[in-house]
Amino acid sequence: YKKEKKADLKAEFYAGSFFELPEAVTNQTYTHVVMQTSLFFAHNKIDDLLSSISKLLRPGGTFVATDFYRKTDKENLDKFMELNGMADFLTLDEMKGALERHGLKYNGGEDLDSHCIKCNQMKS
């Protein structure tokens, strides 16, 4: 995209483990950190993950994430958790608490269950 349409775009993309970020990432700070539907794989280590994110963000920086959170008791989600290799599954209130512990702010969200094939399959 940068090469074809927006030569002056200042963006870098990195892929890797939440917990083993390359030095090229950790030796900088960022205005934005974006994670799309991936936090739930690390709900059992959410404090480690959010600690890393808060260190990477510049003052006033923005963390944007789309993620699943638990609306019911875990017993109702055993199959979903097993299918996704999840050791834990936080509620929205638990996630808000974790964000707050690391100086991050929850600014709202949207229930996307109707757009999730796995969620809909689990309901039937």
PDB file of C-alpha atoms in Angstrom:
ATOM      1  CA  TYR A   1       0.000   0.000   0.000  1.00  0.00           C
ATOM      2  CA  LYS A   2       2.760   2.421   0.954  1.00  0.00           C
ATOM      3  CA  LYS A   3       4.667   1.709  -2.213  1.00  0.00           C
ATOM      4  CA  GLU A   4       1.657   1.818  -4.533  1.00  0.00           C
ATOM      5  CA  LYS A   5      -0.633   4.489  -3.094  1.00  0.00           C
ATOM      6  CA  LYS A   6       0.855   6.490  -0.255  1.00  0.00           C
ATOM      7  CA  ALA A   7       4.601   6.965  -0.508  1.00  0.00           C
ATOM      8  CA  ASP A   8       4.697   9.304   2.508  1.00  0.00           C
ATOM      9  CA  LEU A   9       2.893   6.872   4.833  1.00  0.00           C
ATOM     10  CA  LYS A  10       4.894   6.454   8.031  1.00  0.00           C
ATOM     11  CA  ALA A  11       3.930   3.019   9.297  1.00  0.00           C
ATOM     12  CA  GLU A  12       5.770  -0.122  10.251  1.00  0.00           C
ATOM     13  CA  PHE A  13       4.224  -3.519  10.819  1.00  0.00           C
ATOM     14  CA  TYR A  14       5.673  -6.265  12.975  1.00  0.00           C
ATOM     15  CA  ALA A  15       4.414  -9.778  13.553  1.00  0.00           C
ATOM     16  CA  GLY A  16       5.590 -11.939  16.409  1.00  0.00           C
ATOM     17  CA  SER A  17       4.984 -13.112  19.926  1.00  0.00           C
ATOM     18  CA  PHE A  18       3.439 -10.761  22.460  1.00  0.00           C
ATOM     19  CA  PHE A  19       6.073 -11.835  24.947  1.00  0.00           C
ATOM     20  CA  GLU A  20       9.204 -11.906  22.778  1.00  0.00           C
ATOM     21  CA  LEU A  21       9.094  -8.648  20.862  1.00  0.00           C
ATOM     22  CA  PRO A  22      12.091  -7.938  18.647  1.00  0.00           C
ATOM     23  CA  GLU A  23      14.516  -5.207  19.670  1.00  0.00           C
ATOM     24  CA  ALA A  24      13.428  -3.198  16.622  1.00  0.00           C
ATOM     25  CA  VAL A  25      10.065  -2.875  18.384  1.00  0.00           C
ATOM     26  CA  THR A  26      11.139  -2.503  22.009  1.00  0.00           C
ATOM     27  CA  ASN A  27      13.726   0.219  21.383  1.00  0.00           C
ATOM     28  CA  GLN A  28      11.035   2.633  20.143  1.00  0.00           C
ATOM     29  CA  THR A  29       7.836   4.178  21.438  1.00  0.00           C
ATOM     30  CA  TYR A  30       4.616   4.439  19.486  1.00  0.00           C
ATOM     31  CA  THR A  31       1.617   6.704  19.092  1.00  0.00           C
ATOM     32  CA  HIS A  32      -0.601   3.675  18.448  1.00  0.00           C
ATOM     33  CA  VAL A  33      -0.545  -0.046  19.173  1.00  0.00           C
ATOM     34  CA  VAL A  34      -3.220  -2.090  17.398  1.00  0.00           C
ATOM     35  CA  MET A  35      -4.146  -5.702  18.133  1.00  0.00           C
ATOM     36  CA  GLN A  36      -6.936  -7.415  16.267  1.00  0.00           C
ATOM     37  CA  THR A  37      -8.724 -10.375  17.805  1.00  0.00           C
ATOM     38  CA  SER A  38      -5.666 -11.766  19.497  1.00  0.00           C
ATOM     39  CA  LEU A  39      -5.662 -10.707  23.143  1.00  0.00           C
ATOM     40  CA  PHE A  40      -7.884 -13.610  24.165  1.00  0.00           C
ATOM     41  CA  PHE A  41      -5.029 -16.016  23.504  1.00  0.00           C
ATOM     42  CA  ALA A  42      -3.180 -14.322  26.373  1.00  0.00           C
ATOM     43  CA  HIS A  43      -5.928 -13.592  28.905  1.00  0.00           C
ATOM     44  CA  ASN A  44      -4.029 -15.804  31.353  1.00  0.00           C
ATOM     45  CA  LYS A  45      -1.018 -13.452  31.001  1.00  0.00           C
ATOM     46  CA  ILE A  46      -2.911 -10.199  30.476  1.00  0.00           C
ATOM     47  CA  ASP A  47      -0.859  -8.229  33.003  1.00  0.00           C
ATOM     48  CA  ASP A  48       2.423  -9.161  31.293  1.00  0.00           C
ATOM     49  CA  LEU A  49       0.980  -8.243  27.916  1.00  0.00           C
ATOM     50  CA  LEU A  50      -0.518  -4.905  28.974  1.00  0.00           C
ATOM     51  CA  SER A  51       2.679  -4.006  30.821  1.00  0.00           C
ATOM     52  CA  SER A  52       4.599  -4.376  27.557  1.00  0.00           C
ATOM     53  CA  ILE A  53       2.043  -2.318  25.657  1.00  0.00           C
ATOM     54  CA  SER A  54       2.032   0.494  28.205  1.00  0.00           C
ATOM     55  CA  LYS A  55       5.848   0.688  28.000  1.00  0.00           C
ATOM     56  CA  LEU A  56       5.717   0.938  24.198  1.00  0.00           C
ATOM     57  CA  LEU A  57       3.127   3.708  24.049  1.00  0.00           C
ATOM     58  CA  ARG A  58       4.184   7.333  24.084  1.00  0.00           C
ATOM     59  CA  PRO A  59       2.440   9.552  26.639  1.00  0.00           C
ATOM     60  CA  GLY A  60      -1.067  10.107  25.320  1.00  0.00           C
ATOM     61  CA  GLY A  61      -0.682   7.137  22.939  1.00  0.00           C
ATOM     62  CA  THR A  62      -3.596   4.963  21.901  1.00  0.00           C
ATOM     63  CA  PHE A  63      -4.059   1.212  22.296  1.00  0.00           C
ATOM     64  CA  VAL A  64      -6.746  -0.182  19.996  1.00  0.00           C
ATOM     65  CA  ALA A  65      -7.922  -3.774  20.294  1.00  0.00           C
ATOM     66  CA  THR A  66     -10.719  -5.978  19.108  1.00  0.00           C
ATOM     67  CA  ASP A  67     -11.143  -9.005  21.306  1.00  0.00           C
ATOM     68  CA  PHE A  68     -13.491 -11.526  22.818  1.00  0.00           C
ATOM     69  CA  TYR A  69     -14.557 -11.311  26.427  1.00  0.00           C
ATOM     70  CA  ARG A  70     -16.627 -13.621  28.561  1.00  0.00           C
ATOM     71  CA  LYS A  71     -20.294 -12.855  29.221  1.00  0.00           C
ATOM     72  CA  THR A  72     -21.177 -16.037  31.103  1.00  0.00           C
ATOM     73  CA  ASP A  73     -19.678 -18.567  33.484  1.00  0.00           C
ATOM     74  CA  LYS A  74     -16.595 -20.354  32.171  1.00  0.00           C
ATOM     75  CA  GLU A  75     -18.337 -23.724  32.476  1.00  0.00           C
ATOM     76  CA  ASN A  76     -20.527 -22.716  29.529  1.00  0.00           C
ATOM     77  CA  LEU A  77     -17.459 -21.994  27.424  1.00  0.00           C
ATOM     78  CA  ASP A  78     -15.310 -25.089  27.904  1.00  0.00           C
ATOM     79  CA  LYS A  79     -15.639 -26.158  24.266  1.00  0.00           C
ATOM     80  CA  PHE A  80     -14.902 -22.664  22.912  1.00  0.00           C
ATOM     81  CA  MET A  81     -11.859 -22.313  25.179  1.00  0.00           C
ATOM     82  CA  GLU A  82     -10.571 -25.746  24.218  1.00  0.00           C
ATOM     83  CA  LEU A  83     -11.010 -25.086  20.479  1.00  0.00           C
ATOM     84  CA  ASN A  84      -9.046 -21.851  20.807  1.00  0.00           C
ATOM     85  CA  GLY A  85      -6.314 -23.083  23.174  1.00  0.00           C
ATOM     86  CA  MET A  86      -7.359 -20.599  25.846  1.00  0.00           C
ATOM     87  CA  ALA A  87      -6.145 -21.011  29.434  1.00  0.00           C
ATOM     88  CA  ASP A  88      -8.396 -18.207  30.710  1.00  0.00           C
ATOM     89  CA  PHE A  89     -11.201 -16.030  29.418  1.00  0.00           C
ATOM     90  CA  LEU A  90     -11.784 -12.643  31.051  1.00  0.00           C
ATOM     91  CA  THR A  91     -15.019 -10.739  31.503  1.00  0.00           C
ATOM     92  CA  LEU A  92     -15.245  -7.163  30.284  1.00  0.00           C
ATOM     93  CA  ASP A  93     -14.973  -5.909  33.876  1.00  0.00           C
ATOM     94  CA  GLU A  94     -11.843  -8.023  34.416  1.00  0.00           C
ATOM     95  CA  MET A  95     -10.348  -6.615  31.202  1.00  0.00           C
ATOM     96  CA  LYS A  96     -11.187  -3.044  32.237  1.00  0.00           C
ATOM     97  CA  GLY A  97      -9.446  -3.665  35.576  1.00  0.00           C
ATOM     98  CA  ALA A  98      -6.354  -4.994  33.815  1.00  0.00           C
ATOM     99  CA  LEU A  99      -6.242  -1.991  31.484  1.00  0.00           C
ATOM    100  CA  GLU A 100      -6.538   0.370  34.438  1.00  0.00           C
ATOM    101  CA  ARG A 101      -3.732  -1.400  36.326  1.00  0.00           C
ATOM    102  CA  HIS A 102      -1.422  -0.531  33.442  1.00  0.00           C
ATOM    103  CA  GLY A 103      -2.491   3.070  32.936  1.00  0.00           C
ATOM    104  CA  LEU A 104      -4.644   2.280  29.921  1.00  0.00           C
ATOM    105  CA  LYS A 105      -8.221   3.443  29.474  1.00  0.00           C
ATOM    106  CA  TYR A 106     -11.276   1.587  28.182  1.00  0.00           C
ATOM    107  CA  ASN A 107     -13.166   3.928  25.845  1.00  0.00           C
ATOM    108  CA  GLY A 108     -16.045   1.704  24.797  1.00  0.00           C
ATOM    109  CA  GLY A 109     -16.781  -1.251  22.650  1.00  0.00           C
ATOM    110  CA  GLU A 110     -19.299  -3.055  20.521  1.00  0.00           C
ATOM    111  CA  ASP A 111     -20.797  -6.532  20.836  1.00  0.00           C
ATOM    112  CA  LEU A 112     -19.736  -8.359  17.678  1.00  0.00           C
ATOM    113  CA  ASP A 113     -21.191 -11.790  18.524  1.00  0.00           C
ATOM    114  CA  SER A 114     -23.581 -11.723  15.559  1.00  0.00           C
ATOM    115  CA  HIS A 115     -20.560 -11.428  13.231  1.00  0.00           C
ATOM    116  CA  CYS A 116     -18.667 -14.353  14.747  1.00  0.00           C
ATOM    117  CA  ILE A 117     -19.175 -17.725  13.076  1.00  0.00           C
ATOM    118  CA  LYS A 118     -17.654 -19.652  15.999  1.00  0.00           C
ATOM    119  CA  CYS A 119     -19.842 -17.747  18.500  1.00  0.00           C
ATOM    120  CA  ASN A 120     -22.956 -18.534  16.505  1.00  0.00           C
ATOM    121  CA  GLN A 121     -21.984 -22.206  16.142  1.00  0.00           C
ATOM    122  CA  MET A 122     -21.419 -22.447  19.904  1.00  0.00           C
ATOM    123  CA  LYS A 123     -24.934 -21.132  20.563  1.00  0.00           C
ATOM    124  CA  SER A 124     -26.598 -23.856  18.463  1.00  0.00           C
TER     125      SER A 124
END
